[in-house]
Coordinates of C-alpha atoms and ligand atoms in Angstrom, one line a residue:
M31 CA 74.5 -39.6 -77.3
N32 CA 71.7 -41.7 -78.4
L33 CA 68.5 -40.1 -78.3
P34 CA 66.1 -41.2 -75.6
I35 CA 63.1 -43.3 -76.3
T36 CA 60.5 -43.6 -73.8
R37 CA 57.6 -46.1 -72.5
R38 CA 55.7 -47.2 -75.2
E39 CA 52.3 -46.8 -73.5
F40 CA 52.7 -43.1 -72.8
L41 CA 54.5 -42.4 -75.9
N42 CA 53.8 -38.7 -76.5
S43 CA 54.3 -37.0 -73.1
T44 CA 57.0 -39.4 -72.1
S45 CA 59.2 -38.6 -75.3
A46 CA 58.7 -35.0 -74.6
A47 CA 59.9 -35.6 -70.9
S48 CA 62.7 -37.6 -71.9
A49 CA 63.9 -35.5 -74.5
A50 CA 63.7 -32.5 -72.5
A51 CA 65.4 -34.2 -69.5
A52 CA 68.3 -35.3 -71.9
M53 CA 68.6 -31.8 -73.1
G54 CA 68.8 -30.4 -69.5
H55 CA 65.2 -28.8 -69.8
T56 CA 62.8 -28.7 -67.0
L57 CA 59.3 -29.7 -67.6
L58 CA 57.2 -27.5 -65.2
N59 CA 53.4 -28.0 -65.2
A60 CA 53.1 -30.3 -68.0
P61 CA 50.2 -32.8 -67.8
A62 CA 50.7 -36.3 -66.6
A63 CA 50.0 -39.1 -69.1
N64 CA 48.4 -41.4 -66.7
A65 CA 46.0 -39.1 -64.5
Q66 CA 43.1 -41.1 -63.1
T67 CA 40.1 -39.2 -63.7
G68 CA 37.2 -38.5 -61.3
G69 CA 36.6 -36.1 -58.4
Q70 CA 38.1 -38.1 -55.6
P71 CA 41.7 -39.4 -55.8
K72 CA 41.7 -43.2 -56.2
P73 CA 44.0 -45.3 -54.5
V74 CA 47.1 -46.5 -56.2
V75 CA 49.9 -48.8 -55.6
I76 CA 53.3 -48.4 -57.2
A77 CA 56.3 -50.9 -57.1
S78 CA 59.6 -51.6 -58.5
S79 CA 59.3 -54.6 -61.2
N80 CA 59.4 -57.4 -58.6
G81 CA 56.2 -55.8 -57.1
L82 CA 53.3 -57.6 -58.7
Q83 CA 52.0 -59.5 -55.6
A84 CA 53.1 -56.8 -53.4
T85 CA 51.0 -54.3 -55.2
A86 CA 48.0 -56.6 -55.5
K87 CA 48.2 -57.3 -51.7
A88 CA 48.3 -53.8 -51.0
M89 CA 45.7 -52.7 -53.0
S90 CA 43.3 -55.3 -51.8
M91 CA 44.0 -54.1 -48.3
I92 CA 43.5 -50.6 -49.2
Q93 CA 40.2 -51.2 -50.6
Q94 CA 39.2 -52.7 -47.3
G95 CA 40.0 -49.6 -45.4
A96 CA 43.6 -50.2 -44.6
D97 CA 46.2 -47.3 -44.1
A98 CA 48.8 -47.1 -46.9
L99 CA 51.5 -47.6 -44.8
D100 CA 49.8 -51.0 -43.3
A101 CA 49.3 -52.0 -46.9
V102 CA 52.6 -51.3 -48.4
I103 CA 54.5 -53.2 -45.6
A104 CA 52.2 -56.2 -45.9
G105 CA 52.9 -56.0 -49.7
V106 CA 56.7 -56.2 -49.2
N107 CA 56.5 -58.8 -46.6
L108 CA 55.6 -61.1 -49.3
V109 CA 58.8 -60.4 -51.1
E110 CA 61.0 -60.2 -47.7
D111 CA 59.5 -63.7 -47.2
D112 CA 60.0 -65.2 -50.5
P113 CA 63.4 -67.2 -50.4
N114 CA 63.8 -67.0 -54.0
E115 CA 64.0 -63.2 -54.4
N116 CA 67.7 -62.9 -53.8
S117 CA 67.8 -59.3 -53.2
V118 CA 65.4 -58.8 -50.4
G119 CA 65.1 -60.3 -46.9
L120 CA 65.2 -64.2 -46.7
G121 CA 67.3 -65.4 -49.3
G122 CA 69.2 -62.0 -50.1
L123 CA 72.5 -62.0 -51.6
P124 CA 75.2 -61.7 -48.7
N125 CA 77.8 -59.2 -48.1
E126 CA 81.6 -59.9 -49.1
D127 CA 81.9 -62.1 -45.5
G128 CA 78.7 -64.2 -46.6
V129 CA 76.2 -62.7 -44.1
V130 CA 73.1 -61.1 -45.2
E131 CA 72.6 -57.4 -44.3
L132 CA 69.4 -55.7 -44.9
D133 CA 68.3 -51.9 -45.2
S134 CA 64.7 -50.6 -45.0
S135 CA 63.0 -47.4 -44.6
V136 CA 59.2 -46.6 -44.1
M137 CA 57.4 -43.1 -44.3
H138 CA 53.9 -42.3 -43.0
G139 CA 52.6 -39.4 -45.1
P140 CA 49.6 -38.6 -42.9
T141 CA 51.7 -38.2 -39.6
G142 CA 54.8 -37.0 -41.3
R143 CA 57.0 -39.7 -39.7
G144 CA 59.6 -42.1 -40.8
G145 CA 61.7 -44.9 -39.7
S146 CA 64.6 -47.1 -40.9
V147 CA 67.2 -49.7 -40.1
A148 CA 70.6 -50.4 -41.8
A149 CA 72.8 -53.0 -41.8
L150 CA 70.4 -55.4 -40.0
R151 CA 71.5 -58.9 -39.7
N152 CA 69.4 -62.2 -39.1
I153 CA 66.0 -60.6 -39.4
R154 CA 63.9 -61.3 -42.5
N155 CA 61.4 -58.5 -42.4
P156 CA 63.4 -55.2 -41.8
S157 CA 60.5 -53.2 -43.0
K158 CA 58.7 -54.3 -39.7
V159 CA 61.6 -53.3 -37.8
A160 CA 61.8 -49.8 -39.6
R161 CA 58.1 -49.1 -38.5
L162 CA 58.7 -49.8 -35.0
V163 CA 61.8 -47.3 -34.9
M164 CA 59.2 -44.9 -36.4
E165 CA 56.4 -45.9 -33.8
R166 CA 58.3 -47.0 -30.6
T167 CA 61.3 -44.7 -30.6
D168 CA 62.3 -41.0 -30.8
H169 CA 64.9 -41.8 -33.4
V170 CA 64.4 -42.3 -37.2
L171 CA 67.5 -44.7 -38.3
I172 CA 69.1 -47.5 -36.0
V173 CA 71.9 -49.5 -37.6
G174 CA 73.9 -52.8 -37.3
E175 CA 74.1 -54.3 -33.8
G176 CA 71.9 -51.9 -32.2
A177 CA 69.2 -52.5 -34.8
L178 CA 69.1 -56.2 -34.2
R179 CA 69.2 -55.7 -30.4
F180 CA 66.1 -53.2 -31.0
A181 CA 64.6 -55.7 -33.1
K182 CA 65.1 -58.6 -30.5
A183 CA 63.7 -56.6 -27.6
H184 CA 60.4 -56.4 -29.9
G185 CA 60.3 -60.1 -30.2
F186 CA 61.8 -60.6 -33.9
K187 CA 63.5 -64.0 -34.0
E188 CA 67.0 -64.3 -35.2
E189 CA 67.5 -66.6 -38.3
D190 CA 70.3 -67.4 -40.8
L191 CA 68.9 -65.8 -43.8
L192 CA 71.2 -67.2 -46.3
T193 CA 69.6 -69.7 -48.5
E194 CA 71.7 -72.5 -50.3
E195 CA 71.1 -70.6 -53.5
S196 CA 72.6 -67.5 -52.1
R197 CA 75.5 -69.2 -50.7
E198 CA 76.5 -70.7 -53.6
A199 CA 76.4 -67.2 -55.5
W200 CA 78.6 -65.9 -52.6
L201 CA 81.1 -68.7 -52.8
K202 CA 81.3 -68.3 -56.6
W203 CA 81.7 -64.6 -56.2
K204 CA 84.4 -65.1 -53.5
E205 CA 86.3 -67.7 -55.6
N206 CA 86.6 -65.2 -58.2
L207 CA 87.3 -62.2 -55.9
S208 CA 90.0 -60.2 -56.9
R209 CA 88.2 -58.6 -59.7
T210 CA 85.0 -57.9 -58.5
D211 CA 85.1 -56.5 -55.1
D212 CA 84.4 -53.1 -54.0
W213 CA 88.1 -52.0 -52.5
L214 CA 89.6 -49.6 -54.9
P215 CA 93.4 -48.8 -55.0
P216 CA 94.4 -45.0 -55.2
H217 CA 92.6 -43.1 -58.2
D218 CA 91.6 -39.8 -59.3
I219 CA 88.5 -38.7 -61.2
E220 CA 90.2 -39.2 -64.6
T221 CA 91.1 -43.0 -63.8
R222 CA 88.9 -45.2 -66.2
N223 CA 90.4 -48.6 -65.8
I224 CA 89.6 -50.0 -62.4
S225 CA 87.8 -53.1 -63.0
M226 CA 86.5 -53.5 -59.4
G227 CA 84.7 -50.0 -59.6
L228 CA 83.1 -51.1 -62.9
Q229 CA 82.0 -54.6 -61.5
S230 CA 80.6 -53.0 -58.5
A231 CA 78.5 -50.7 -60.5
L232 CA 77.4 -53.4 -62.5
R233 CA 76.8 -56.0 -59.9
N234 CA 73.6 -57.5 -58.7
H235 CA 71.1 -54.7 -57.5
G236 CA 67.9 -55.3 -56.4
T237 CA 65.3 -54.0 -53.7
I238 CA 61.5 -53.5 -53.6
N239 CA 60.1 -50.0 -53.3
C240 CA 56.3 -49.6 -53.0
N241 CA 54.4 -46.6 -52.4
A242 CA 50.5 -46.3 -52.2
I243 CA 47.5 -43.9 -51.6
D244 CA 44.7 -45.3 -49.5
L245 CA 40.8 -44.3 -49.5
R246 CA 41.7 -41.3 -47.2
G247 CA 44.3 -39.8 -49.5
G248 CA 46.9 -40.9 -47.0
I249 CA 50.3 -41.7 -48.8
S250 CA 52.9 -43.7 -47.4
G251 CA 55.7 -45.9 -48.9
C252 CA 58.5 -48.6 -48.0
T253 CA 61.7 -49.5 -49.4
T254 CA 63.4 -52.9 -48.3
T255 CA 66.5 -54.6 -49.7
S256 CA 69.6 -56.8 -49.0
G257 CA 71.4 -54.3 -51.0
L258 CA 74.2 -54.4 -53.3
S259 CA 75.4 -58.0 -53.4
F260 CA 78.8 -59.0 -51.9
K261 CA 79.2 -55.4 -50.5
I262 CA 81.9 -54.5 -47.8
P263 CA 80.3 -55.3 -44.4
G264 CA 78.6 -52.4 -42.9
R265 CA 78.1 -50.7 -46.3
V266 CA 74.6 -48.8 -46.1
G267 CA 72.8 -48.2 -49.4
D268 CA 70.1 -45.5 -50.3
S269 CA 67.3 -47.7 -49.3
P270 CA 67.2 -46.9 -45.7
I271 CA 68.1 -43.1 -46.0
L272 CA 65.0 -41.1 -46.2
G273 CA 65.3 -38.6 -49.0
A274 CA 67.5 -41.0 -51.0
G275 CA 65.8 -44.5 -51.3
L276 CA 62.4 -43.2 -50.1
Y277 CA 60.5 -39.9 -49.5
V278 CA 56.7 -39.0 -48.8
D279 CA 55.2 -35.7 -48.3
N280 CA 51.5 -36.2 -48.0
E281 CA 50.7 -33.0 -49.6
V282 CA 52.4 -33.9 -52.7
G283 CA 53.3 -37.5 -53.3
A284 CA 55.7 -40.3 -52.7
A285 CA 58.7 -41.5 -54.5
G286 CA 61.4 -44.4 -54.0
S287 CA 64.3 -46.0 -55.9
T288 CA 66.3 -48.8 -56.7
G289 CA 69.7 -49.3 -58.5
R290 CA 73.2 -48.1 -57.8
G291 CA 72.4 -46.8 -54.2
E292 CA 75.7 -44.8 -54.0
A293 CA 74.6 -42.6 -56.9
N294 CA 71.4 -42.1 -55.2
L295 CA 73.0 -41.0 -51.8
L296 CA 75.0 -38.5 -53.7
A297 CA 71.8 -37.1 -55.3
C298 CA 69.3 -37.6 -52.5
S299 CA 67.0 -38.3 -55.3
S300 CA 63.6 -39.5 -53.8
V301 CA 63.3 -36.1 -52.1
M302 CA 63.9 -34.6 -55.4
V303 CA 61.4 -36.4 -57.3
V304 CA 58.9 -35.1 -54.7
E305 CA 60.1 -31.7 -54.9
Y306 CA 59.8 -31.9 -58.7
M307 CA 56.4 -32.9 -58.4
R308 CA 55.6 -30.0 -56.1
Q309 CA 56.6 -27.9 -58.8
G310 CA 54.0 -29.2 -61.1
N311 CA 55.9 -32.1 -62.9
S312 CA 54.0 -35.3 -63.6
P313 CA 55.3 -38.3 -61.4
E314 CA 57.1 -39.8 -64.8
Q315 CA 58.5 -36.4 -65.4
A316 CA 59.7 -35.9 -62.0
C317 CA 61.5 -39.5 -62.0
L318 CA 63.4 -38.4 -65.3
L319 CA 64.5 -35.3 -63.9
A320 CA 65.9 -37.0 -60.9
C321 CA 67.6 -39.3 -63.4
Q322 CA 69.0 -36.4 -65.3
R323 CA 70.2 -35.1 -62.0
I324 CA 72.4 -38.1 -61.2
V325 CA 73.8 -38.3 -64.9
A326 CA 74.9 -34.5 -64.3
Q327 CA 76.6 -35.5 -61.0
T328 CA 78.5 -38.3 -62.3
K329 CA 82.0 -37.3 -63.0
M330 CA 84.3 -40.3 -62.0
K331 CA 85.6 -41.7 -65.1
R332 CA 85.6 -45.3 -64.1
L333 CA 81.5 -45.0 -63.7
L334 CA 81.3 -43.6 -67.2
D335 CA 81.1 -45.0 -70.8
D336 CA 82.9 -43.7 -73.6
Q337 CA 79.9 -41.2 -74.4
G338 CA 80.0 -39.8 -71.0
R339 CA 77.2 -41.6 -69.7
P340 CA 76.7 -43.8 -66.4
K341 CA 77.5 -47.4 -66.6
F342 CA 74.9 -48.1 -64.0
N343 CA 71.1 -47.7 -63.6
V344 CA 69.2 -46.1 -60.9
N345 CA 65.1 -46.5 -61.2
F346 CA 62.6 -44.2 -59.5
Y347 CA 58.8 -45.0 -58.9
A348 CA 56.5 -42.3 -58.0
I349 CA 52.7 -41.4 -57.2
N350 CA 51.2 -37.9 -56.9
K351 CA 48.2 -36.8 -54.7
R352 CA 46.0 -36.9 -57.3
G353 CA 46.5 -40.6 -57.8
E354 CA 49.0 -40.4 -61.0
F355 CA 52.0 -42.6 -61.1
G356 CA 55.0 -43.1 -63.2
A357 CA 58.5 -44.6 -63.2
A358 CA 61.8 -43.9 -65.0
A359 CA 65.2 -45.2 -65.0
I360 CA 68.6 -43.8 -66.5
W361 CA 69.0 -46.6 -69.1
S362 CA 66.3 -48.4 -70.9
G363 CA 64.8 -52.0 -70.2
E364 CA 63.6 -51.4 -66.6
K365 CA 59.7 -52.1 -65.5
F366 CA 57.6 -51.3 -62.7
T367 CA 54.1 -52.5 -61.3
V368 CA 51.4 -50.8 -60.4
N369 CA 47.8 -51.6 -59.1
T370 CA 44.8 -49.0 -59.7
G371 CA 42.1 -51.3 -58.3
E372 CA 42.2 -54.2 -60.4
K373 CA 42.6 -58.0 -59.0
E374 CA 45.8 -58.4 -60.8
S375 CA 48.5 -55.8 -60.9
R376 CA 50.4 -54.6 -64.1
R377 CA 53.7 -54.6 -64.9
L378 CA 54.7 -51.8 -67.3
D379 CA 57.7 -50.4 -69.2
G380 CA 59.5 -47.5 -67.2
A381 CA 60.5 -44.0 -69.1
F382 CA 64.4 -43.8 -69.5
L383 CA 67.0 -41.3 -70.6
F384 CA 68.9 -43.7 -72.7
K385 CA 68.4 -46.6 -74.8
R386 CA 70.4 -49.7 -74.2
N387 CA 72.0 -51.1 -77.4
P388 CA 70.2 -54.3 -78.2
Ligands
LIG561 N1 69.6 -49.5 -54.0 C1 69.8 -50.8 -53.5 C2 71.2 -50.4 -52.7 O1 72.0 -49.8 -53.4 C3 70.2 -51.9 -54.3 C4 69.0 -51.9 -55.5 O2 68.0 -51.3 -55.5 O3 69.3 -52.6 -56.5 O4 71.5 -50.8 -51.8

């Protein structure tokens, strides 16, 4: 097993965290590498690597007094509306039938509420619909046809979300379908050579998760995605599942995820990241511990390399109540974005458990 190497910027503390995580040790009460100093918690916005604009937008709203949930939703709307971002909203890669299906969740820490939608078609801003589920129903999650009818009842307009670029990517996949779909023949835990499973694990993933603290110390988050490309219609990933793709506790912090949703659904990792922070771990250490938990839980040989490590990646992004932030993935090479009050957001390397071979 390769020794883990961590984000350059926070070399000392992250090396310790990664090494401990890889060896199965829990780091309790270790100091955060990126604590913001000063008495009052300062606002912070963190997002996945595609969140440069989203984090900047959210921070500018927060600085003008916005609630963190308004800010993160406005931030991710920029990404949902971008036809060139093929993992979220308009232009997202479709399911195996060529239809774009979206998943999204929101959580509002100050009021302890959340809402989500799954397998929603034809609505480019599922994050706004998720928010309405939270605010205008007594439910938390609405899916599929019901979610579409709910969105239309609130005035959302249906549109074809497939761009030419996404359609062509889907057609190319369809024309080479046999080896790369998600249907598996009978197999057991020892089976290694199912190319479909492998391809699914490695196929296009992408999502935006964005979490923030506002000037009043309110913490909120949002995750929105078109999910795994070319998925079986109706497949729901981790993004709309509170506790998996997103979790917020206003007394502790927020965490969200991108990457292989199936692994995250089995580990409910975002709630675990928050719980690891509650135990005293820094956001980055908490993210690493969640990665470690997924690694320990992955037992199907088809998903493991010859050293027993997952072939897939999962990323976590977290902030705590004190305005500390961190991100980590199972495999190296992943970035995250953050804004602590600057005009321009920064894109940083996340910590990781395993270093990819160059
Ligand atoms: N987590 C998302 C899903 O599994 C996809 C991703 O983030 O890449 O639907």
